[in-house]
Amino acid sequence: MTYAFILAFQSLIREKWINLLSVLTIASGLLIISLALFTVYNIDAATKNLPERFSMILYLDNDIQKEKVDAAVGILKKNHAVLSVRYIPKDEALKELKTTLKNSSYVFEGLDENPLPDAIEVKLKKDSVGQETVRKFAGEAMKIPGVKEVDYAEKFLSTLNYLRVGMKTIGLILIASLGAGIIFVCYSTVKILFYRRNEEIETFKLLGATKAFIRTPFLVEGALIGTSGGIVSLLGIFAFYYIVLLRLSVSMPIFKAILFPWDLFLVLPFVGTFLGVTGAAIAIGRLKY
Amino acid sequence: MTYAFILAFQSLIREKWINLLSVLTIASGLLIISLALFTVYNIDAATKNLPERFSMILYLDNDIQKEKVDAAVGILKKNHAVLSVRYIPKDEALKELKTTLKNSSYVFEGLDENPLPDAIEVKLKKDSVGQETVRKFAGEAMKIPGVKEVDYAEKFLSTLNYLRVGMKTIGLILIASLGAGIIFVCYSTVKILFYRRNEEIETFKLLGATKAFIRTPFLVEGALIGTSGGIVSLLGIFAFYYIVLLRLSVSMPIFKAILFPWDLFLVLPFVGTFLGVTGAAIAIGRLKY
Amino acid sequence: MTWADDGNNPMIHFNGVTKDYDNQTALRDITFSVEKGEMIFVTGPSGSGKTTLLKLIYFAEKPDRGTISIAGWETGQLKESSIPFLRRNIGIVFQDFRLLHNKNVFENVAMALRIRGAGEKEIKARVYETLKAVNLRHKADVFPRRLSGGEQQRVVISRAIVAEPTVILADEPTGNLDPDTAEGVMRTFKEINAKGTTVLIATHNRELFRNSGRRVIRLDMGNLVAEDRT
Amino acid sequence: MTWADDGNNPMIHFNGVTKDYDNQTALRDITFSVEKGEMIFVTGPSGSGKTTLLKLIYFAEKPDRGTISIAGWETGQLKESSIPFLRRNIGIVFQDFRLLHNKNVFENVAMALRIRGAGEKEIKARVYETLKAVNLRHKADVFPRRLSGGEQQRVVISRAIVAEPTVILADEPTGNLDPDTAEGVMRTFKEINAKGTTVLIATHNRELFRNSGRRVIRLDMGNLVAEDRT
Ligand SMILES: Nc1ncnc2c1ncn2[C@@H]1O[C@H](COP(=O)(O)OP(=O)(O)OP(=O)(O)O)[C@@H](O)[C@H]1O
Ligand SMILES: Nc1ncnc2c1ncn2[C@@H]1O[C@H](COP(=O)(O)OP(=O)(O)OP(=O)(O)O)[C@@H](O)[C@H]1O
Ligand SMILES: [Mg+2]
Ligand SMILES: [Mg+2]
């Protein structure tokens, strides 16, 4: 067993070119997959809380009575899709509008009557923030007595939808193709290593070596190459984080919002080991005497 | 010379594993560089026209005389940084505000006097849209007689700045590291090929082969591997365009705005050839008798 | 699994063995036996099938017809997983040497023992001893490509005998050796044979078996044409 | 560049040549000459320096002391770029064969002509002719690993003679050949020599030069110990 390690190390040193190439190929493959996962992870985290920002405004009839408002709020609160309901009297609405217009607030200076209607703000549960459900909900809300008009951001909804679909599509394509690529690299690397030492292996067999004796150094080698690839990709991820992300977030505060899942990336060397051993095992295949 | 091609093809077929690996590695390297360039190209195209959207509003004193406005416009037009100047009388400004507020336009229903001031909209030349220049310009504009206040979007400027710096940084890092990577792959591929055939080359030399006779098949091989890599990456780019981009743009119209520089990508196979031959030449190095 | 000394079976027994390659018959209907502890020669012109005969004995080729038994093991009924263990009882001097070019002389010879799982101390002692026997102790650290043809051949001989196998198969073991060195090697084989090891030597160097009193099997174009005692 | 027949220079001339390897002297102060059209033997025990002497002649090694001239060319003053052209005048039978294992027998022999830029038609004609001379015409399409040891050796001999070089260097050319085949090969060498080609054969097979009347150079531990005519 120790001799298998000696043989594996000897061959790693002897074939340094091809090994370096394999390690770097595997590393960059894992790196790109990680970056893809990292991006997907962040987009996902960012969009997860987006639905909270979505709200609908129900404008009520002019001079509506208090009881009618309470009844409407009651109906809305009973709806399963609803997260929260807030009644906004017209005075409050005017104050808000003035804040929104900021510099131009003198628009309202000469105003002596509030032209705004009373309104109810409704926030929906995360799951219910979709184009279909929202449209349906709006239809139902219109039927509530006292509701004059329903207003919400159509565009927000469609953008959210696009983001999710686009992210899924690109992410899946990238990860699937790169995953296949890495397995292929491991496979062909060991295949080459194996093929190169065909003659040596033949001699080993003729001298009476068991299959395990021949196989073990290759598996060890595959494991070492895969693990190294994983470690290098981990270093690459760290470099990416420290050199690129941290630098950028100094000048661009948006980057501070980016989440960096350490624990997820620490698994990279092990993924490398697994891929390396698997590739090696497949490449060696069945030995025959 | 024809025999060199025969030898090169024989060896390509014989060493199909390592060659496939190299071709795919080079292809993916070129593909990623292309995608990076493609992204940079598009961000660049998109941000190139962003400065056009930037404008400053100079609010003028209440009840300002026509002559004073003309004088101010004259001073502004003389400034080198200025692209266009537009006088917006307060009536026009109110109309615009009403359009902007759309649904809530009844805010202004009871209004009998226009509370807005007259204003001048100034657009700056592309080159002058930067945080420093704009700040300086605003300072100068405040000194013009009749100008009460200068308003512009600070945030827009800083975002534009970030976009440019961030794009440059990430793009440069990506392209530099991948470029080095591809040269390394070509180099080490041919190095391996060369090293594997060390014994064969030794025999060739002893039989009286000239250096050119030995070298040519390797250069041909390097060229073929590099070119194949380039072609595969080109196919990859096309696949990316047709499968990913076109699909997405059906559901997400934003993607329709993306530019696809065909002519730029058609150069890929030649880049591959060049890299392959260069790598091969470096790897063979000086032959010695 | 070791070779049990199971009664009175001959060490090597060929019964009507035929071996075809792609478009050629290398051996045709060969029948012969080698007794335990015998020393026997196989001779014949170039391409007559000597190496093929040896390959059949160490399971590198399978017979197309006929049966072969080695120390009582029928090759046809042998499980694949037993082959390495049976091979450990055979020391082979390959005609094409089959040295490991990325290992030095010591490691080349030691490999025969490592495969058998021997300990470091035993390996050192025995490898140096056999290298001394073929007069190559001073080349232990050298890589095969830096050896002369005859020196390489002697490394192969060392590797074949170092693990003290039950049978030694030597294919043209003196092709690259001068008469004096060849005689030394033959003396070593005789000593090993005297200790009970079965030795089979394929050669066309008639000097090796002239007047040795040993049995000689003559092949020609794959046929066994004569079996005689010199 | 071809070998001009420039007057009365000997074909091969060694003058006080010494060759050291890492920690060992392979040849010590060797002086001898081979005339044009001569056939000469080099003999000596295993490791005595025969192969090294041949390597010096075909520029695979450089002498550490002394001078070597081949057909009037001083090896010390030779430009590196001339080496391949000089080598084309030398046909070499390597002791370790140096066959191209990924090319069949025909291509192996043809390589000697391809390197010289010969045309396809000439290549076909001459390769088949030489293969016939060593009795291997029927193995033209076979890859070297599927040949017997003696067959491989004959392919190497074919390759050495196919381009009709001015000098033939043969290193143990009959080590894997039976006496009859060996005699056939020697006859071929003699025929080629009769046409004016210089032939130098390194061997320890005394049969090859016994009673041949040719000059024999004897090496021992790197020293030239005797030069005699049998
Ligand atoms: N793997 C193979 N595939 C096809 N033919 C083979 C193979 N090995 C040997 N042969 C052919 O079988 C015949 C016998 O070969 P073998 O090696 O047994 O001869 P040999 O007696 O050892 O000859 P030599 O003295 O030259 O070594 C030869 O004609 C050879 O070409
Ligand atoms: N490349 C090398 N590096 C170091 N030592 C070498 C090298 N080549 C040969 N030697 C040593 O030089 C000595 C002479 O070797 P050479 O090959 O010339 O012997 P030889 O006469 O051809 O022997 P043989 O009959 O066994 O082929 C040997 O001891 C050998 O080990
Ligand atoms: Mg043989
Ligand atoms: Mg020699």
CSV table of C-alpha atoms in Angstrom, one decimal, chain A residues 9 31-32 53 81 94 117 120 127 131 155 185 189 209-210 228 239 254 279-280 289:
chain,number,residue,atom,x,y,z
A,9,PHE,CA,4.1,10.1,-6.5
A,31,LEU,CA,-13.9,27.2,-10.6
A,32,ILE,CA,-16.3,28.1,-13.4
A,53,ARG,CA,-41.4,44.9,-2.1
A,81,ALA,CA,-52.9,35.1,-0.7
A,94,LEU,CA,-50.8,63.4,0.3
A,117,PRO,CA,-58.8,59.3,-2.6
A,120,ILE,CA,-55.8,50.3,1.0
A,127,ASP,CA,-45.8,32.4,-3.3
A,131,GLN,CA,-48.5,37.3,-12.9
A,155,LYS,CA,-43.6,45.5,-15.1
A,185,VAL,CA,-11.2,15.5,-18.3
A,189,THR,CA,-6.4,12.2,-18.2
A,209,ALA,CA,1.3,-8.4,-10.0
A,210,THR,CA,-2.3,-8.6,-8.8
A,228,SER,CA,-5.2,19.3,-6.3
A,239,ALA,CA,-8.6,35.0,-5.0
A,254,ILE,CA,-23.7,47.4,-4.3
A,279,GLY,CA,-12.5,9.2,-13.6
A,280,ALA,CA,-9.5,6.9,-12.8
A,289,TYR,CA,-4.7,-11.2,-17.9
